[in-house]
mmCIF file of N, CA and C in Angstrom:
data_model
loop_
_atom_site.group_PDB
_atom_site.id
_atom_site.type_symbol
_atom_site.label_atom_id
_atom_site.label_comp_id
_atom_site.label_asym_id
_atom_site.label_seq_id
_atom_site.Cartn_x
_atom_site.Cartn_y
_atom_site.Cartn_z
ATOM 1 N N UNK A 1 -24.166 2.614 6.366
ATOM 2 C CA UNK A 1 -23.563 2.251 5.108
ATOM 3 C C UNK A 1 -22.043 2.266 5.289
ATOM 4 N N UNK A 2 -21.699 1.302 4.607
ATOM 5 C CA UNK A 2 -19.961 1.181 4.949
ATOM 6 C C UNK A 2 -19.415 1.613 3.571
ATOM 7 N N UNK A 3 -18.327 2.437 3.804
ATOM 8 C CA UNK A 3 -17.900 2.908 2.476
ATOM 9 C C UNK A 3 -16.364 2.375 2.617
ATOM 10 N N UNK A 4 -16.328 2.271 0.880
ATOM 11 C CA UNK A 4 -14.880 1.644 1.056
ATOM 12 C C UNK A 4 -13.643 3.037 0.566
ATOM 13 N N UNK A 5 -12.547 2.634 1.465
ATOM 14 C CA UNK A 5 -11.155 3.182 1.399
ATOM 15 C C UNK A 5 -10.815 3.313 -0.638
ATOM 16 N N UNK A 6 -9.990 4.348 -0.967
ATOM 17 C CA UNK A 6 -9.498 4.071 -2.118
ATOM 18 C C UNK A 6 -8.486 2.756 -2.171
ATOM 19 N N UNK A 7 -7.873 2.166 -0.673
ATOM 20 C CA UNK A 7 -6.632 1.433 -1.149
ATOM 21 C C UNK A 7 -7.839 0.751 -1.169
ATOM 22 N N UNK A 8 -8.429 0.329 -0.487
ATOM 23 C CA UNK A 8 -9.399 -0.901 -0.901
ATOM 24 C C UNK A 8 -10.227 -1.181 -2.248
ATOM 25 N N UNK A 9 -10.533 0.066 -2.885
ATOM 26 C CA UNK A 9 -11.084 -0.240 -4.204
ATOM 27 C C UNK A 9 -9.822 -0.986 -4.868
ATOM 28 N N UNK A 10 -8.947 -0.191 -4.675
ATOM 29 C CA UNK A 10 -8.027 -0.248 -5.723
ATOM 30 C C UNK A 10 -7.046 -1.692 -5.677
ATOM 31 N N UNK A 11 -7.393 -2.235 -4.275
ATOM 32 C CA UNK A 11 -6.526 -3.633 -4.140
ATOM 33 C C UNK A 11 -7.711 -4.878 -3.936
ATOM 34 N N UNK A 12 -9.024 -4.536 -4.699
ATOM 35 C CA UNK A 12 -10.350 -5.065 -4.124
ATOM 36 C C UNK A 12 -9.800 -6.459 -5.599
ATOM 37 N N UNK A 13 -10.647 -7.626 -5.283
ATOM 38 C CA UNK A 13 -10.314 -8.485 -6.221
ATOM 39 C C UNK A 13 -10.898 -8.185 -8.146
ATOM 40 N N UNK A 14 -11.917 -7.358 -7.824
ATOM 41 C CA UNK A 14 -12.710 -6.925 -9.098
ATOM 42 C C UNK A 14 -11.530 -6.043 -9.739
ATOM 43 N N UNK A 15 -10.657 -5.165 -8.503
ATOM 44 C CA UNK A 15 -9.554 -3.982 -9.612
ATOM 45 C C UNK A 15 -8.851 -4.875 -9.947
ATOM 46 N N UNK A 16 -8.168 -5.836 -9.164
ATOM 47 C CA UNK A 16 -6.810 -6.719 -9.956
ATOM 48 C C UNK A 16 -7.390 -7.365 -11.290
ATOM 49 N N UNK A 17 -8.426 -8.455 -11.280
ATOM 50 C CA UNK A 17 -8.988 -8.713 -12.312
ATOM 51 C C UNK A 17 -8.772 -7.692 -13.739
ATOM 52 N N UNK A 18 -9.216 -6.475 -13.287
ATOM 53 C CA UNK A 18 -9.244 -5.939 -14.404
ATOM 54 C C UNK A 18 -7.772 -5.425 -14.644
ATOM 55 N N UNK A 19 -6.884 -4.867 -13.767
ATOM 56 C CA UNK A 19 -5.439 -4.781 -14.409
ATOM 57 C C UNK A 19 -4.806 -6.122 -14.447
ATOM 58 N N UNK A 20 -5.007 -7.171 -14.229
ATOM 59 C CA UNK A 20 -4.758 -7.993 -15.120
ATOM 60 C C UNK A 20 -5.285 -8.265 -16.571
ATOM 61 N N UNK A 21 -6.475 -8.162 -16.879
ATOM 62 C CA UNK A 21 -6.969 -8.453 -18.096
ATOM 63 C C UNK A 21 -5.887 -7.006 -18.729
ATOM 64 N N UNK A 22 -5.929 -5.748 -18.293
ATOM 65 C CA UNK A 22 -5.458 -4.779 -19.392
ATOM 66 C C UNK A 22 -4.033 -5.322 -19.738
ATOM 67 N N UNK A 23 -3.389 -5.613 -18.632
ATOM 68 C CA UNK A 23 -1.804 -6.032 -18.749
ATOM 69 C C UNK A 23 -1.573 -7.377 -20.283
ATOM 70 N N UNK A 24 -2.085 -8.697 -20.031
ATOM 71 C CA UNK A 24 -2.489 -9.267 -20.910
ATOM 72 C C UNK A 24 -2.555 -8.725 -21.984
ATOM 73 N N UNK A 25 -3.542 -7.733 -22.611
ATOM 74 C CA UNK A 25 -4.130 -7.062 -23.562
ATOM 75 C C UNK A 25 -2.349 -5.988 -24.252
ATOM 76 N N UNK A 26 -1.895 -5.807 -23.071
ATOM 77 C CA UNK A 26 -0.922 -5.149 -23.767
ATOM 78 C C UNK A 26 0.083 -5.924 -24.135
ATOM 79 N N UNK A 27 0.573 -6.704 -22.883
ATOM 80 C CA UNK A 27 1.373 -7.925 -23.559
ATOM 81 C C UNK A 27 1.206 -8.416 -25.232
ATOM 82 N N UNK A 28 -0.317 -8.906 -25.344
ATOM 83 C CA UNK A 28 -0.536 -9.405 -26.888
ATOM 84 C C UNK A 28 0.146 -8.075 -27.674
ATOM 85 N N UNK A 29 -0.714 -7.282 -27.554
ATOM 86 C CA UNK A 29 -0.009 -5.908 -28.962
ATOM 87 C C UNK A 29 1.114 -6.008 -28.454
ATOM 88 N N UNK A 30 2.247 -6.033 -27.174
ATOM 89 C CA UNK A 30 3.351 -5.591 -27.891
ATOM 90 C C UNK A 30 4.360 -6.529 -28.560
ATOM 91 N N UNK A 31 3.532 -7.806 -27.889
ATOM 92 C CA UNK A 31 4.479 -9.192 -28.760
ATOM 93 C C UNK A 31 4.003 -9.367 -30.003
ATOM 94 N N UNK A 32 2.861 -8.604 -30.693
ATOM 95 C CA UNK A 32 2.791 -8.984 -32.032
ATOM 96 C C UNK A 32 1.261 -10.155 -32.523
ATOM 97 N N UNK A 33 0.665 -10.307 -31.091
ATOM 98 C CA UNK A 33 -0.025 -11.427 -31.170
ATOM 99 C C UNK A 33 -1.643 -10.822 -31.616
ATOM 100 N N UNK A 34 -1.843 -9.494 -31.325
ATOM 101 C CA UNK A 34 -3.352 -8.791 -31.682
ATOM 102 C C UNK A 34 -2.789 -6.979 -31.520
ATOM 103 N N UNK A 35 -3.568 -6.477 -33.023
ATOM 104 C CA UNK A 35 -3.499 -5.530 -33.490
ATOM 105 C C UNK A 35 -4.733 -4.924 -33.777
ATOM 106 N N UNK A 36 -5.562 -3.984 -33.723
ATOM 107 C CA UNK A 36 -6.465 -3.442 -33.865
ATOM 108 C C UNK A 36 -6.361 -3.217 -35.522
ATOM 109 N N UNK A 37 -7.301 -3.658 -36.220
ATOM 110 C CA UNK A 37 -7.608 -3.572 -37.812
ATOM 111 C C UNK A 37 -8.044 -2.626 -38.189
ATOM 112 N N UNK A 38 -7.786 -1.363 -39.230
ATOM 113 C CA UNK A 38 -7.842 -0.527 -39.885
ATOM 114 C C UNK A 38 -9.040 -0.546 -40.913
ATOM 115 N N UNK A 39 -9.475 -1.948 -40.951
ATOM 116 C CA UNK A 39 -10.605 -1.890 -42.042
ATOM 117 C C UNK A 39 -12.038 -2.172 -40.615
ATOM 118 N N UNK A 40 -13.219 -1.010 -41.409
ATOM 119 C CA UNK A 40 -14.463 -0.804 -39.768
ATOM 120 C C UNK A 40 -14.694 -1.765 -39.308
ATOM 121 N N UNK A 41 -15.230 -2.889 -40.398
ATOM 122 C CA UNK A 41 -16.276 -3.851 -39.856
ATOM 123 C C UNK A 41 -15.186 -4.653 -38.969
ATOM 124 N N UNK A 42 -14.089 -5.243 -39.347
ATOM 125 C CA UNK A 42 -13.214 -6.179 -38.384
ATOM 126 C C UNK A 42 -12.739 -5.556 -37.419
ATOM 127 N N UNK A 43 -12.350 -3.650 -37.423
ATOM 128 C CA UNK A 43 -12.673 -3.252 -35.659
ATOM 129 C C UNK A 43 -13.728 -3.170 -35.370
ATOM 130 N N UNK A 44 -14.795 -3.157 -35.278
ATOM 131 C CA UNK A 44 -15.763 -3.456 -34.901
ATOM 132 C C UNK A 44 -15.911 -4.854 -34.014
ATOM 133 N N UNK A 45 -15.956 -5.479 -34.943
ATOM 134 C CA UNK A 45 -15.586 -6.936 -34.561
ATOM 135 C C UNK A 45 -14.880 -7.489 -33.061
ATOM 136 N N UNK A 46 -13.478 -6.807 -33.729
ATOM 137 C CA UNK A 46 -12.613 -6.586 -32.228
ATOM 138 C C UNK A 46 -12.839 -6.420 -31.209
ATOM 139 N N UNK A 47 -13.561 -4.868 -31.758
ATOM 140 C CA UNK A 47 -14.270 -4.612 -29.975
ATOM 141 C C UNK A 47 -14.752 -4.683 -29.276
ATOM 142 N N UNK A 48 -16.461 -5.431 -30.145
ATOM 143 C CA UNK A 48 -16.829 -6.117 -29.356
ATOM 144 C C UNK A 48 -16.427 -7.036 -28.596
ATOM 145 N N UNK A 49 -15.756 -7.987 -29.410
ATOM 146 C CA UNK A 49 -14.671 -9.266 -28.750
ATOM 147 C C UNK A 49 -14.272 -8.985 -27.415
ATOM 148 N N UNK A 50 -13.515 -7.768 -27.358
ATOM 149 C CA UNK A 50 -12.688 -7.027 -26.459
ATOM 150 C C UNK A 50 -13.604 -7.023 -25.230
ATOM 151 N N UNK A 51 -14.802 -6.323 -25.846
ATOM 152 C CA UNK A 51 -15.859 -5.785 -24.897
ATOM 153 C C UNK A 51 -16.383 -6.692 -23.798
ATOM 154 N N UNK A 52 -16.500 -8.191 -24.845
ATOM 155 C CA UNK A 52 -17.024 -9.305 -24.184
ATOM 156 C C UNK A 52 -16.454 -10.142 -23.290
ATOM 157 N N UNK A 53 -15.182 -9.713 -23.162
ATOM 158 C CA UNK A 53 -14.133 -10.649 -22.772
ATOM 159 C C UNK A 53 -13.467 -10.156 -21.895
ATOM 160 N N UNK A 54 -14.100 -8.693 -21.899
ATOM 161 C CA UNK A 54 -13.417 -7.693 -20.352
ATOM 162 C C UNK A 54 -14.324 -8.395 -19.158
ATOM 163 N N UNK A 55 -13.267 -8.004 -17.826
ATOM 164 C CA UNK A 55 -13.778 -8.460 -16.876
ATOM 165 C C UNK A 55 -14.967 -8.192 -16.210
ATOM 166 N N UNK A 56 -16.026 -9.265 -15.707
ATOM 167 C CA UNK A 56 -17.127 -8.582 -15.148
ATOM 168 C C UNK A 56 -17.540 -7.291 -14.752
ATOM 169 N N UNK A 57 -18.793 -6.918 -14.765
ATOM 170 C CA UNK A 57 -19.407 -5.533 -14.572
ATOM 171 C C UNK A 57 -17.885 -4.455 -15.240
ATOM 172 N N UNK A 58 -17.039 -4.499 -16.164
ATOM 173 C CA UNK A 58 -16.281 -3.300 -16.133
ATOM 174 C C UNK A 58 -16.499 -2.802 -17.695
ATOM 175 N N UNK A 59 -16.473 -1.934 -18.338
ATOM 176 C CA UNK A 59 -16.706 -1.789 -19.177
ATOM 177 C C UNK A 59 -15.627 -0.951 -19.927
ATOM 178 N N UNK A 60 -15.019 -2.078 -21.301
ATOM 179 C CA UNK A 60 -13.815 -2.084 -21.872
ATOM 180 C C UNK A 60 -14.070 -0.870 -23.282
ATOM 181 N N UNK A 61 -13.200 0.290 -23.056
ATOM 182 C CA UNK A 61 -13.296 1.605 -24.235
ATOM 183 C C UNK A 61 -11.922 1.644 -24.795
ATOM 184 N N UNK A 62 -11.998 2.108 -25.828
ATOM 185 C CA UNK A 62 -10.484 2.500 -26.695
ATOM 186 C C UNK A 62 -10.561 3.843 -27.557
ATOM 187 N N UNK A 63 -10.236 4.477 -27.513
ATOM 188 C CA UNK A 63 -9.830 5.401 -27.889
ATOM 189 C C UNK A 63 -9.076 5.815 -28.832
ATOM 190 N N UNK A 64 -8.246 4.877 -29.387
ATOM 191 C CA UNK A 64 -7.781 4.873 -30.359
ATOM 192 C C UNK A 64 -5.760 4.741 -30.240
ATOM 193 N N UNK A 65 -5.946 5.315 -29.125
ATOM 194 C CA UNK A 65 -4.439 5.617 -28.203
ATOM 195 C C UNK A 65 -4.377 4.458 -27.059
ATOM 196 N N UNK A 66 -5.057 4.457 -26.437
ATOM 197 C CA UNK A 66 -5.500 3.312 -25.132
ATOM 198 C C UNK A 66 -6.513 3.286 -24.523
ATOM 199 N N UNK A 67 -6.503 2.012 -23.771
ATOM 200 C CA UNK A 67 -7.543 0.959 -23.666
ATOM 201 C C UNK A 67 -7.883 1.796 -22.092
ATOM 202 N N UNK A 68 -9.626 1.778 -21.281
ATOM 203 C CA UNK A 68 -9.760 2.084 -20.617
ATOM 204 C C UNK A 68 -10.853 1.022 -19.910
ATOM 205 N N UNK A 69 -10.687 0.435 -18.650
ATOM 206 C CA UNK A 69 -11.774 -0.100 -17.938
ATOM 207 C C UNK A 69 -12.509 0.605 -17.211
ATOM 208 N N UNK A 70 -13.540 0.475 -17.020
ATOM 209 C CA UNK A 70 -14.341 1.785 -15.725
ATOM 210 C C UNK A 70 -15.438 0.681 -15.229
ATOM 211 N N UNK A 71 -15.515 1.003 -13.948
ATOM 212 C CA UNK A 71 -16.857 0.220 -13.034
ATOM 213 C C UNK A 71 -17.619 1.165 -11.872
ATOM 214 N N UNK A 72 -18.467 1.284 -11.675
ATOM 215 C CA UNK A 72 -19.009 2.145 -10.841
ATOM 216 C C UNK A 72 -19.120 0.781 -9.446
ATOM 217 N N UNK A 73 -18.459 1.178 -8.401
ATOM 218 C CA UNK A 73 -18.854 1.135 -6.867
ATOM 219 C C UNK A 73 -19.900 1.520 -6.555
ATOM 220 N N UNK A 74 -20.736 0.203 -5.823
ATOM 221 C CA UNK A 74 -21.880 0.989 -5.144
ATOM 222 C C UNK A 74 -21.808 1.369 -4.030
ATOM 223 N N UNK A 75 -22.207 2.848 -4.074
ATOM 224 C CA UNK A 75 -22.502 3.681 -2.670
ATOM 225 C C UNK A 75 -20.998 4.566 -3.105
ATOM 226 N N UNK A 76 -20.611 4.157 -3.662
ATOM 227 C CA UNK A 76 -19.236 4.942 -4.134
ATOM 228 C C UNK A 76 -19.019 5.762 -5.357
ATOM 229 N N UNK A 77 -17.873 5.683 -5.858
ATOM 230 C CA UNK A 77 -18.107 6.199 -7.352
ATOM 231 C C UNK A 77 -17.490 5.376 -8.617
ATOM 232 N N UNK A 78 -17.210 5.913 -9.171
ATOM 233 C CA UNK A 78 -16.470 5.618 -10.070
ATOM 234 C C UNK A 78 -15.244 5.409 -10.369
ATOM 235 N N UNK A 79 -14.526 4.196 -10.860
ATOM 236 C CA UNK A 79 -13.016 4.267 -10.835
ATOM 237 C C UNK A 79 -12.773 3.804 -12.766
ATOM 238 N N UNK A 80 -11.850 4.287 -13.183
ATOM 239 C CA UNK A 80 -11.109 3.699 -14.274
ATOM 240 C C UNK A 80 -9.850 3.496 -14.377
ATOM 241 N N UNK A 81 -9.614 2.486 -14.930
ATOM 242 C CA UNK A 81 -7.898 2.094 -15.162
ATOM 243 C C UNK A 81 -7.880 2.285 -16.825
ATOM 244 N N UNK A 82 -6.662 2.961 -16.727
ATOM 245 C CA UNK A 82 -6.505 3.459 -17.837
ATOM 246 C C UNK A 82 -4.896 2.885 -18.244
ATOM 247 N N UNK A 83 -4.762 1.697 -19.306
ATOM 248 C CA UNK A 83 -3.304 1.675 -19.850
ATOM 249 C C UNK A 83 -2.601 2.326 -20.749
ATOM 250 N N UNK A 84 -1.634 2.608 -20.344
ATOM 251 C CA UNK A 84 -1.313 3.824 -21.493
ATOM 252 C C UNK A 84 -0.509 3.049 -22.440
ATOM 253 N N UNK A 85 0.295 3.543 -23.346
ATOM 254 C CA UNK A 85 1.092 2.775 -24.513
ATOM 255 C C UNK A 85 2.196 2.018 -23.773
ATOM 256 N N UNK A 86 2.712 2.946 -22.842
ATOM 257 C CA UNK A 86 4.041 2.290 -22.265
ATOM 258 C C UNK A 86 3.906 1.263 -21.518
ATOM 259 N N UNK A 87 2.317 0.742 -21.541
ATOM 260 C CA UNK A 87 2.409 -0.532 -20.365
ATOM 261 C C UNK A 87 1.957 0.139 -18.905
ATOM 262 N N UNK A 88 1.728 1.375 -18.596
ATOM 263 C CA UNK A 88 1.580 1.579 -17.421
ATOM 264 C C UNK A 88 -0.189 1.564 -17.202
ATOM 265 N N UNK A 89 -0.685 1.786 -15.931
ATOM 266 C CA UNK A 89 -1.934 1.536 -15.693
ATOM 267 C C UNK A 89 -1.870 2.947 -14.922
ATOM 268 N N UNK A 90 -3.203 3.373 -14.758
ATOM 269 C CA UNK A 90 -3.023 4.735 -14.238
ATOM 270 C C UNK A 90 -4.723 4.545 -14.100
ATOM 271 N N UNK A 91 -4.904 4.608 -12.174
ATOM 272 C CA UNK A 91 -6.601 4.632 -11.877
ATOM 273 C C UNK A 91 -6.937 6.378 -11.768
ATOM 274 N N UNK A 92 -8.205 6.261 -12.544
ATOM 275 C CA UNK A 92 -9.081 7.246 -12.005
ATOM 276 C C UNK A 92 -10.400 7.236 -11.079
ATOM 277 N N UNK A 93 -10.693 8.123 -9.791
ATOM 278 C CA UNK A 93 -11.840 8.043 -9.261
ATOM 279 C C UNK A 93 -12.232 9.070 -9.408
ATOM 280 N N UNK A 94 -14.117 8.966 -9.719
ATOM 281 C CA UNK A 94 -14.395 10.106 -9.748
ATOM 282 C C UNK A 94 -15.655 10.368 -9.229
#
């Protein structure tokens, strides 16, 4: 079984994909272009949207503070990118 390097998860085409989609995602909120709605049913709405529109196999969470992608590696583990408010991306493996 061949296991992969962290730089390799982390520079693999599936991670860029997804810090690109988060980057995007922050771009819109901070230019004003999408805001998360205060009334349930239209976040709701959102998130699914959100959900559907995140990048393959990754699965798009919010928290209320920021947005998180996570995908499980096979034979590996787990990684998440996590954007924080300021625009930064920050991976977790676990």
């Amino acid at each position: 079984m061949n296991y992969l390097t962290v730089n390799q998860i982390s520079q693999s085409q599936a991670s860029i994909e997804a810090k690109t989609y988060l980057k995007e995602l922050w771009y819109a909120i901070v230019e004003g272009h999408f805001a998360m709605s205060r009334h349930y049913r239209m976040y709701k709405y959102q998130l699914l949207h959100l959900q559907a529109s995140a990048p393959e196999d990754w699965q798009l969470e919010w928290n209320g503070i920021q947005f998180t992608l996570t995908k499980d590696f096979e034979h590996h583990a787990r990684v998440t990118l996590m954007l924080r408010p300021n625009g930064s991306i920050q991976y977790y493996f676990s």
